[in-house]
Amino acid sequence: MLFNYKVVTKEGDRQEGTIDTINKDTAISSLQGRGFTVLSVSSSDDEKGSIFNMDIEIFSGVPRRDIVIMSRQIATLSGAQVSALRIFRMLAAQAENKRLRRALTEISDDVQGGSSISAALDKHPKIFSEFYVNMVRSGEETGKLSEVFEALADYLDRSYELTNKIRNALIYPAFVIATFIVVMALMLTLVFPNLTQILIESGQEIPIYTAIIIGLSDFLIDYGIFLVILIAVGIGWAVYYGRTPSGRKLFSRVAMEVPILGGLLQKLYLSRIADNMNTLLSSGINLVRVLEITGTIVGSAVYEDILNESMEQVKGGATLSDVLSEYDEIPVVMVQIMKVGEESGELGSILKTLATFYKREVDNAVDTLIGLIEPMLIVALGLGVGIVLTSVLVPIYNVSTGI
């Protein structure tokens, strides 16, 4: 493999060139063996400017599954007493995701330069969250790095499984509804105008429900493009506004008020809060910092505000259970169980129990939602198609039979 390098010679001159070796470690060792001070070594493949080789960042995200596998590999290798530098070099060499491979290469370079693992990870916030970095930092401080990476892999696995189950449950109804809307729009704009023309030419009195369908068809034909533009602008505005603090709070609050879905989201966020806090507390991170980190990754502006406000009160000496009891979004049973954990000094294990409980609740809620969605969709779509077809076919039948 060909590598580009930048070095400083013994005389202090900068020098650039290429070297052909089997991997980056060998290239560095070879250059150092020549008496050079290595500034940088990079694969020439990563620097090609061809449009076919460009790594466009927006399409090069790192799947959570890759982070889970990587964390388990680090835990296994660390437990086998493999050095951190060698671990990240090995992972970088075998990583299939380009963005992750580049990040791991930079991390290994930082570690080789004397940086701690947590500091090196912290330079890549789009891949490694604040939660992840703080967990690793606590592992470095306590000397339990392999255990921390194992705990991270377990946590990310649980979180991935839960989120993925909810996403998959919503994909089916979203696809069915979108397909129905597209099919009906095509029928109203391409098929029904020819059928309604027959009714108009017959001179027969048109029923009110048929007139409504004809009016809807005419509206889509005349103003459909403007409606599509309006919807696109509305979606764009919602996305933009949803990224602002006020927009996040509004949409989070509205989502929590939606029947059925709101209850599912509440259980999801409570499960995430309990799981995050348990994982962080078990790693020796203090409660104030735990609340701060959990607030940034809970995924709901509503619960983020609750955790941030709770953090300030806990700083002042209040107990967490007393603070959370002031919020309607936190169930009484959760507050009472946490109070028992605080009094017994087993808050971490209590939170683990709560996380398991709410994960089970989310699973049950998703199964119930799936069970409700399918028959509701069948009934709703059947009614929609039946009303539209009846509005046009019944008058046509009357014309053909002379009624």
GROMACS .gro file of C-alpha atoms in nm:
model
  403
    1MET     CA    1   0.000   0.000   0.000
    2LEU     CA    2   0.131   0.346  -0.092
    3PHE     CA    3   0.153   0.610   0.182
    4ASN     CA    4   0.226   0.981   0.158
    5TYR     CA    5   0.450   1.115   0.434
    6LYS     CA    6   0.578   1.443   0.576
    7VAL     CA    7   0.894   1.425   0.788
    8VAL     CA    8   1.173   1.636   0.931
    9THR     CA    9   1.529   1.521   0.854
   10LYS     CA   10   1.819   1.514   1.099
   11GLU     CA   11   1.933   1.848   0.954
   12GLY     CA   12   1.593   2.002   1.034
   13ASP     CA   13   1.464   2.017   0.676
   14ARG     CA   14   1.107   1.930   0.588
   15GLN     CA   15   1.065   1.651   0.337
   16GLU     CA   16   0.767   1.495   0.163
   17GLY     CA   17   0.737   1.176  -0.036
   18THR     CA   18   0.576   0.834  -0.068
   19ILE     CA   19   0.661   0.496   0.079
   20ASP     CA   20   0.525   0.154  -0.016
   21THR     CA   21   0.460  -0.071   0.289
   22ILE     CA   22   0.199  -0.320   0.406
   23ASN     CA   23   0.042  -0.084   0.664
   24LYS     CA   24   0.074   0.254   0.830
   25ASP     CA   25   0.262   0.124   1.137
   26THR     CA   26   0.530  -0.027   0.915
   27ALA     CA   27   0.560   0.299   0.721
   28ILE     CA   28   0.613   0.498   1.041
   29SER     CA   29   0.868   0.248   1.174
   30SER     CA   30   1.057   0.252   0.846
   31LEU     CA   31   1.072   0.631   0.837
   32GLN     CA   32   1.181   0.653   1.200
   33GLY     CA   33   1.447   0.391   1.125
   34ARG     CA   34   1.595   0.631   0.870
   35GLY     CA   35   1.634   0.894   1.140
   36PHE     CA   36   1.335   1.104   1.032
   37THR     CA   37   1.092   1.277   1.268
   38VAL     CA   38   0.750   1.178   1.135
   39LEU     CA   39   0.496   1.460   1.103
   40SER     CA   40   0.221   1.273   0.920
   41VAL     CA   41   0.159   0.955   0.727
   42SER     CA   42  -0.158   0.898   0.524
   43SER     CA   43  -0.278   0.652   0.264
   44SER     CA   44  -0.263   0.793  -0.085
   45ASP     CA   45  -0.604   0.638  -0.150
   46ASP     CA   46  -0.760   0.877   0.103
   47GLU     CA   47  -0.625   1.181  -0.083
   48LYS     CA   48  -0.742   1.105  -0.436
   49GLY     CA   49  -0.946   1.387  -0.579
   50SER     CA   50  -1.151   1.186  -0.823
   51ILE     CA   51  -1.523   1.245  -0.796
   52PHE     CA   52  -1.565   0.868  -0.772
   53ASN     CA   53  -1.343   0.850  -0.462
   54MET     CA   54  -1.464   1.156  -0.274
   55ASP     CA   55  -1.603   1.081   0.072
   56ILE     CA   56  -1.896   1.319   0.100
   57GLU     CA   57  -1.956   1.372   0.470
   58ILE     CA   58  -2.334   1.395   0.453
   59PHE     CA   59  -2.352   1.038   0.320
   60SER     CA   60  -2.078   0.889   0.541
   61GLY     CA   61  -2.235   0.854   0.882
   62VAL     CA   62  -2.128   0.584   1.124
   63PRO     CA   63  -2.405   0.335   1.208
   64ARG     CA   64  -2.456   0.270   1.578
   65ARG     CA   65  -2.410  -0.102   1.514
   66ASP     CA   66  -2.050  -0.031   1.406
   67ILE     CA   67  -1.986   0.157   1.732
   68VAL     CA   68  -2.130  -0.134   1.933
   69ILE     CA   69  -1.905  -0.387   1.758
   70MET     CA   70  -1.604  -0.159   1.794
   71SER     CA   71  -1.668  -0.115   2.168
   72ARG     CA   72  -1.688  -0.492   2.221
   73GLN     CA   73  -1.366  -0.541   2.028
   74ILE     CA   74  -1.190  -0.278   2.240
   75ALA     CA   75  -1.319  -0.443   2.559
   76THR     CA   76  -1.194  -0.786   2.445
   77LEU     CA   77  -0.853  -0.663   2.330
   78SER     CA   78  -0.807  -0.440   2.635
   79GLY     CA   79  -0.888  -0.735   2.863
   80ALA     CA   80  -0.621  -0.933   2.678
   81GLN     CA   81  -0.365  -0.666   2.776
   82VAL     CA   82  -0.321  -0.533   2.421
   83SER     CA   83  -0.194  -0.174   2.422
   84ALA     CA   84  -0.437   0.108   2.336
   85LEU     CA   85  -0.227   0.218   2.040
   86ARG     CA   86  -0.223  -0.129   1.889
   87ILE     CA   87  -0.598  -0.171   1.952
   88PHE     CA   88  -0.690   0.142   1.757
   89ARG     CA   89  -0.441   0.064   1.480
   90MET     CA   90  -0.598  -0.280   1.438
   91LEU     CA   91  -0.952  -0.145   1.442
   92ALA     CA   92  -0.865   0.128   1.191
   93ALA     CA   93  -0.715  -0.131   0.956
   94GLN     CA   94  -1.028  -0.349   0.955
   95ALA     CA   95  -1.298  -0.079   0.970
   96GLU     CA   96  -1.520  -0.084   0.659
   97ASN     CA   97  -1.686   0.253   0.720
   98LYS     CA   98  -1.458   0.524   0.576
   99ARG     CA   99  -1.550   0.787   0.831
  100LEU     CA  100  -1.495   0.551   1.124
  101ARG     CA  101  -1.166   0.429   0.975
  102ARG     CA  102  -1.041   0.785   0.938
  103ALA     CA  103  -1.147   0.871   1.294
  104LEU     CA  104  -0.980   0.562   1.440
  105THR     CA  105  -0.662   0.641   1.249
  106GLU     CA  106  -0.658   0.995   1.392
  107ILE     CA  107  -0.731   0.860   1.740
  108SER     CA  108  -0.441   0.616   1.717
  109ASP     CA  109  -0.214   0.901   1.605
  110ASP     CA  110  -0.326   1.110   1.904
  111VAL     CA  111  -0.272   0.820   2.143
  112GLN     CA  112   0.074   0.764   1.995
  113GLY     CA  113   0.144   1.132   2.057
  114GLY     CA  114   0.066   1.090   2.426
  115SER     CA  115  -0.302   1.185   2.437
  116SER     CA  116  -0.546   0.995   2.659
  117ILE     CA  117  -0.809   0.780   2.485
  118SER     CA  118  -1.096   0.998   2.611
  119ALA     CA  119  -0.927   1.317   2.487
  120ALA     CA  120  -0.866   1.157   2.148
  121LEU     CA  121  -1.229   1.041   2.125
  122ASP     CA  122  -1.351   1.386   2.228
  123LYS     CA  123  -1.214   1.528   1.902
  124HIS     CA  124  -1.482   1.336   1.711
  125PRO     CA  125  -1.814   1.445   1.869
  126LYS     CA  126  -2.020   1.340   1.565
  127ILE     CA  127  -1.915   0.980   1.622
  128PHE     CA  128  -1.852   0.957   1.997
  129SER     CA  129  -2.108   1.135   2.215
  130GLU     CA  130  -2.034   1.321   2.536
  131PHE     CA  131  -2.181   1.022   2.718
  132TYR     CA  132  -1.936   0.787   2.546
  133VAL     CA  133  -1.634   1.011   2.612
  134ASN     CA  134  -1.717   1.057   2.981
  135MET     CA  135  -1.762   0.684   3.028
  136VAL     CA  136  -1.418   0.621   2.878
  137ARG     CA  137  -1.268   0.898   3.092
  138SER     CA  138  -1.409   0.736   3.405
  139GLY     CA  139  -1.264   0.401   3.293
  140GLU     CA  140  -0.921   0.558   3.254
  141GLU     CA  141  -0.942   0.716   3.599
  142THR     CA  142  -1.052   0.395   3.771
  143GLY     CA  143  -0.836   0.157   3.568
  144LYS     CA  144  -1.140  -0.037   3.448
  145LEU     CA  145  -1.128   0.052   3.080
  146SER     CA  146  -1.220  -0.294   2.948
  147GLU     CA  147  -1.523  -0.310   3.181
  148VAL     CA  148  -1.632   0.038   3.071
  149PHE     CA  149  -1.614  -0.049   2.701
  150GLU     CA  150  -1.813  -0.367   2.770
  151ALA     CA  151  -2.075  -0.162   2.955
  152LEU     CA  152  -2.084   0.088   2.667
  153ALA     CA  153  -2.138  -0.190   2.415
  154ASP     CA  154  -2.421  -0.336   2.626
  155TYR     CA  155  -2.584   0.006   2.667
  156LEU     CA  156  -2.557   0.098   2.297
  157ASP     CA  157  -2.691  -0.245   2.203
  158ARG     CA  158  -2.998  -0.200   2.426
  159SER     CA  159  -3.055   0.153   2.298
  160TYR     CA  160  -3.015   0.046   1.935
  161GLU     CA  161  -3.256  -0.244   1.977
  162LEU     CA  162  -3.520  -0.026   2.141
  163THR     CA  163  -3.497   0.260   1.892
  164ASN     CA  164  -3.486   0.023   1.597
  165LYS     CA  165  -3.798  -0.159   1.712
  166ILE     CA  166  -3.996   0.166   1.731
  167ARG     CA  167  -3.865   0.284   1.393
  168ASN     CA  168  -3.957  -0.045   1.226
  169ALA     CA  169  -4.303  -0.032   1.382
  170LEU     CA  170  -4.369   0.309   1.224
  171ILE     CA  171  -4.222   0.235   0.880
  172TYR     CA  172  -4.510   0.009   0.771
  173PRO     CA  173  -4.800   0.248   0.843
  174ALA     CA  174  -4.603   0.543   0.704
  175PHE     CA  175  -4.540   0.353   0.380
  176VAL     CA  176  -4.903   0.243   0.347
  177ILE     CA  177  -5.039   0.593   0.410
  178ALA     CA  178  -4.791   0.753   0.167
  179THR     CA  179  -4.879   0.497  -0.101
  180PHE     CA  180  -5.252   0.556  -0.048
  181ILE     CA  181  -5.210   0.934  -0.082
  182VAL     CA  182  -5.008   0.899  -0.403
  183VAL     CA  183  -5.253   0.651  -0.558
  184MET     CA  184  -5.557   0.864  -0.472
  185ALA     CA  185  -5.386   1.178  -0.607
  186LEU     CA  186  -5.316   0.998  -0.936
  187MET     CA  187  -5.673   0.871  -0.959
  188LEU     CA  188  -5.820   1.215  -0.888
  189THR     CA  189  -5.599   1.388  -1.144
  190LEU     CA  190  -5.573   1.126  -1.422
  191VAL     CA  191  -5.870   0.887  -1.401
  192PHE     CA  192  -6.165   1.068  -1.247
  193PRO     CA  193  -6.172   1.368  -1.485
  194ASN     CA  194  -6.271   1.133  -1.770
  195LEU     CA  195  -6.540   0.967  -1.558
  196THR     CA  196  -6.685   1.292  -1.428
  197GLN     CA  197  -6.704   1.424  -1.784
  198ILE     CA  198  -6.956   1.147  -1.857
  199LEU     CA  199  -7.171   1.261  -1.564
  200ILE     CA  200  -7.160   1.625  -1.668
  201GLU     CA  201  -7.256   1.546  -2.030
  202SER     CA  202  -7.545   1.325  -1.915
  203GLY     CA  203  -7.720   1.626  -1.763
  204GLN     CA  204  -7.814   1.421  -1.458
  205GLU     CA  205  -7.829   1.593  -1.122
  206ILE     CA  206  -7.500   1.529  -0.942
  207PRO     CA  207  -7.522   1.423  -0.575
  208ILE     CA  208  -7.350   1.644  -0.317
  209TYR     CA  209  -7.090   1.382  -0.226
  210THR     CA  210  -7.000   1.339  -0.594
  211ALA     CA  211  -6.975   1.715  -0.638
  212ILE     CA  212  -6.727   1.726  -0.350
  213ILE     CA  213  -6.506   1.462  -0.515
  214ILE     CA  214  -6.527   1.644  -0.850
  215GLY     CA  215  -6.435   1.969  -0.679
  216LEU     CA  216  -6.138   1.802  -0.509
  217SER     CA  217  -6.027   1.657  -0.843
  218ASP     CA  218  -6.051   2.000  -1.014
  219PHE     CA  219  -5.858   2.162  -0.728
  220LEU     CA  220  -5.572   1.912  -0.755
  221ILE     CA  221  -5.555   1.953  -1.133
  222ASP     CA  222  -5.553   2.334  -1.118
  223TYR     CA  223  -5.357   2.396  -0.800
  224GLY     CA  224  -5.186   2.066  -0.723
  225ILE     CA  225  -4.838   2.198  -0.802
  226PHE     CA  226  -4.890   2.490  -0.565
  227LEU     CA  227  -5.011   2.251  -0.296
  228VAL     CA  228  -4.695   2.039  -0.339
  229ILE     CA  229  -4.478   2.353  -0.315
  230LEU     CA  230  -4.667   2.467  -0.006
  231ILE     CA  231  -4.620   2.127   0.161
  232ALA     CA  232  -4.249   2.126   0.073
  233VAL     CA  233  -4.205   2.477   0.217
  234GLY     CA  234  -4.398   2.375   0.527
  235ILE     CA  235  -4.177   2.069   0.579
  236GLY     CA  236  -3.865   2.279   0.525
  237TRP     CA  237  -3.983   2.536   0.779
  238ALA     CA  238  -4.073   2.264   1.029
  239VAL     CA  239  -3.726   2.109   0.994
  240TYR     CA  240  -3.558   2.448   1.036
  241TYR     CA  241  -3.777   2.555   1.327
  242GLY     CA  242  -3.744   2.212   1.487
  243ARG     CA  243  -3.370   2.269   1.519
  244THR     CA  244  -3.414   2.587   1.722
  245PRO     CA  245  -3.450   2.563   2.103
  246SER     CA  246  -3.809   2.690   2.097
  247GLY     CA  247  -3.899   2.459   1.807
  248ARG     CA  248  -3.753   2.154   1.979
  249LYS     CA  249  -3.953   2.230   2.293
  250LEU     CA  250  -4.274   2.286   2.098
  251PHE     CA  251  -4.249   1.971   1.886
  252SER     CA  252  -4.141   1.762   2.186
  253ARG     CA  253  -4.439   1.887   2.385
  254VAL     CA  254  -4.682   1.828   2.097
  255ALA     CA  255  -4.548   1.475   2.041
  256MET     CA  256  -4.600   1.397   2.409
  257GLU     CA  257  -4.966   1.503   2.382
  258VAL     CA  258  -5.052   1.276   2.087
  259PRO     CA  259  -5.276   0.990   2.202
  260ILE     CA  260  -5.106   0.648   2.221
  261LEU     CA  261  -4.784   0.781   2.063
  262GLY     CA  262  -4.730   1.020   2.355
  263GLY     CA  263  -4.744   0.737   2.608
  264LEU     CA  264  -4.500   0.532   2.399
  265LEU     CA  265  -4.254   0.822   2.377
  266GLN     CA  266  -4.277   0.886   2.752
  267LYS     CA  267  -4.185   0.524   2.827
  268LEU     CA  268  -3.901   0.541   2.573
  269TYR     CA  269  -3.752   0.857   2.731
  270LEU     CA  270  -3.790   0.724   3.085
  271SER     CA  271  -3.618   0.401   2.984
  272ARG     CA  272  -3.337   0.600   2.823
  273ILE     CA  273  -3.297   0.825   3.128
  274ALA     CA  274  -3.282   0.535   3.372
  275ASP     CA  275  -3.044   0.335   3.152
  276ASN     CA  276  -2.809   0.630   3.093
  277MET     CA  277  -2.800   0.725   3.460
  278ASN     CA  278  -2.739   0.367   3.571
  279THR     CA  279  -2.453   0.324   3.324
  280LEU     CA  280  -2.289   0.654   3.423
  281LEU     CA  281  -2.333   0.609   3.798
  282SER     CA  282  -2.191   0.258   3.783
  283SER     CA  283  -1.878   0.408   3.626
  284GLY     CA  284  -1.821   0.639   3.921
  285ILE     CA  285  -1.942   0.967   3.767
  286ASN     CA  286  -2.105   1.203   4.018
  287LEU     CA  287  -2.481   1.261   4.009
  288VAL     CA  288  -2.466   1.624   3.896
  289ARG     CA  289  -2.252   1.536   3.596
  290VAL     CA  290  -2.475   1.233   3.527
  291LEU     CA  291  -2.782   1.457   3.503
  292GLU     CA  292  -2.600   1.701   3.278
  293ILE     CA  293  -2.483   1.431   3.036
  294THR     CA  294  -2.816   1.248   3.034
  295GLY     CA  295  -2.995   1.573   2.949
  296THR     CA  296  -2.787   1.615   2.635
  297ILE     CA  297  -2.862   1.270   2.495
  298VAL     CA  298  -3.215   1.189   2.614
  299GLY     CA  299  -3.359   1.307   2.280
  300SER     CA  300  -3.649   1.514   2.417
  301ALA     CA  301  -3.638   1.887   2.487
  302VAL     CA  302  -3.904   1.839   2.756
  303TYR     CA  303  -3.700   1.589   2.955
  304GLU     CA  304  -3.377   1.775   2.881
  305ASP     CA  305  -3.521   2.081   3.059
  306ILE     CA  306  -3.637   1.866   3.350
  307LEU     CA  307  -3.292   1.712   3.393
  308ASN     CA  308  -3.114   2.046   3.363
  309GLU     CA  309  -3.342   2.206   3.621
  310SER     CA  310  -3.300   1.901   3.846
  311MET     CA  311  -2.923   1.928   3.814
  312GLU     CA  312  -2.928   2.286   3.946
  313GLN     CA  313  -3.143   2.188   4.245
  314VAL     CA  314  -2.930   1.881   4.321
  315LYS     CA  315  -2.626   2.112   4.322
  316GLY     CA  316  -2.805   2.307   4.595
  317GLY     CA  317  -2.840   1.997   4.810
  318ALA     CA  318  -3.186   1.866   4.715
  319THR     CA  319  -3.241   1.495   4.663
  320LEU     CA  320  -3.315   1.380   4.310
  321SER     CA  321  -3.640   1.205   4.397
  322ASP     CA  322  -3.778   1.518   4.568
  323VAL     CA  323  -3.688   1.732   4.268
  324LEU     CA  324  -3.838   1.495   4.011
  325SER     CA  325  -4.161   1.467   4.212
  326GLU     CA  326  -4.241   1.825   4.104
  327TYR     CA  327  -4.281   1.724   3.738
  328ASP     CA  328  -4.593   1.559   3.596
  329GLU     CA  329  -4.383   1.401   3.320
  330ILE     CA  330  -4.212   1.178   3.579
  331PRO     CA  331  -4.446   0.902   3.707
  332VAL     CA  332  -4.503   0.882   4.082
  333VAL     CA  333  -4.395   0.517   4.090
  334MET     CA  334  -4.058   0.608   3.937
  335VAL     CA  335  -4.003   0.882   4.194
  336GLN     CA  336  -4.092   0.652   4.483
  337ILE     CA  337  -3.861   0.375   4.363
  338MET     CA  338  -3.576   0.624   4.318
  339LYS     CA  339  -3.638   0.754   4.669
  340VAL     CA  340  -3.593   0.402   4.804
  341GLY     CA  341  -3.270   0.373   4.606
  342GLU     CA  342  -3.137   0.699   4.750
  343GLU     CA  343  -3.222   0.600   5.106
  344SER     CA  344  -3.058   0.259   5.069
  345GLY     CA  345  -2.757   0.388   4.875
  346GLU     CA  346  -2.843   0.164   4.581
  347LEU     CA  347  -2.964   0.424   4.332
  348GLY     CA  348  -2.761   0.269   4.048
  349SER     CA  349  -2.914  -0.077   4.084
  350ILE     CA  350  -3.261   0.073   4.127
  351LEU     CA  351  -3.215   0.268   3.802
  352LYS     CA  352  -3.110  -0.052   3.629
  353THR     CA  353  -3.435  -0.214   3.744
  354LEU     CA  354  -3.633   0.088   3.623
  355ALA     CA  355  -3.458   0.080   3.285
  356THR     CA  356  -3.548  -0.288   3.243
  357PHE     CA  357  -3.907  -0.221   3.350
  358TYR     CA  358  -3.959   0.069   3.107
  359LYS     CA  359  -3.789  -0.117   2.824
  360ARG     CA  360  -4.043  -0.395   2.875
  361GLU     CA  361  -4.319  -0.133   2.882
  362VAL     CA  362  -4.194   0.011   2.552
  363ASP     CA  363  -4.187  -0.336   2.396
  364ASN     CA  364  -4.544  -0.399   2.508
  365ALA     CA  365  -4.658  -0.055   2.389
  366VAL     CA  366  -4.500  -0.108   2.048
  367ASP     CA  367  -4.663  -0.450   2.013
  368THR     CA  368  -4.999  -0.298   2.111
  369LEU     CA  369  -4.950  -0.011   1.866
  370ILE     CA  370  -4.871  -0.251   1.583
  371GLY     CA  371  -5.179  -0.455   1.673
  372LEU     CA  372  -5.397  -0.141   1.656
  373ILE     CA  373  -5.243   0.018   1.348
  374GLU     CA  374  -5.303  -0.268   1.105
  375PRO     CA  375  -5.683  -0.300   1.148
  376MET     CA  376  -5.722   0.078   1.175
  377LEU     CA  377  -5.534   0.124   0.847
  378ILE     CA  378  -5.741  -0.143   0.675
  379VAL     CA  379  -6.068   0.018   0.788
  380ALA     CA  380  -5.955   0.375   0.710
  381LEU     CA  381  -5.818   0.291   0.367
  382GLY     CA  382  -6.124   0.080   0.284
  383LEU     CA  383  -6.355   0.367   0.376
  384GLY     CA  384  -6.151   0.617   0.180
  385VAL     CA  385  -6.144   0.409  -0.138
  386GLY     CA  386  -6.509   0.311  -0.097
  387ILE     CA  387  -6.629   0.671  -0.059
  388VAL     CA  388  -6.434   0.793  -0.362
  389LEU     CA  389  -6.541   0.506  -0.588
  390THR     CA  390  -6.901   0.520  -0.474
  391SER     CA  391  -6.915   0.895  -0.540
  392VAL     CA  392  -6.831   0.837  -0.906
  393LEU     CA  393  -6.950   0.487  -0.993
  394VAL     CA  394  -7.301   0.510  -0.845
  395PRO     CA  395  -7.399   0.814  -1.057
  396ILE     CA  396  -7.248   0.648  -1.365
  397TYR     CA  397  -7.449   0.334  -1.294
  398ASN     CA  398  -7.765   0.544  -1.265
  399VAL     CA  399  -7.693   0.703  -1.602
  400SER     CA  400  -7.635   0.368  -1.769
  401THR     CA  401  -7.959   0.220  -1.629
  402GLY     CA  402  -8.165   0.533  -1.687
  403ILE     CA  403  -8.258   0.570  -1.320
   0.00000   0.00000   0.00000
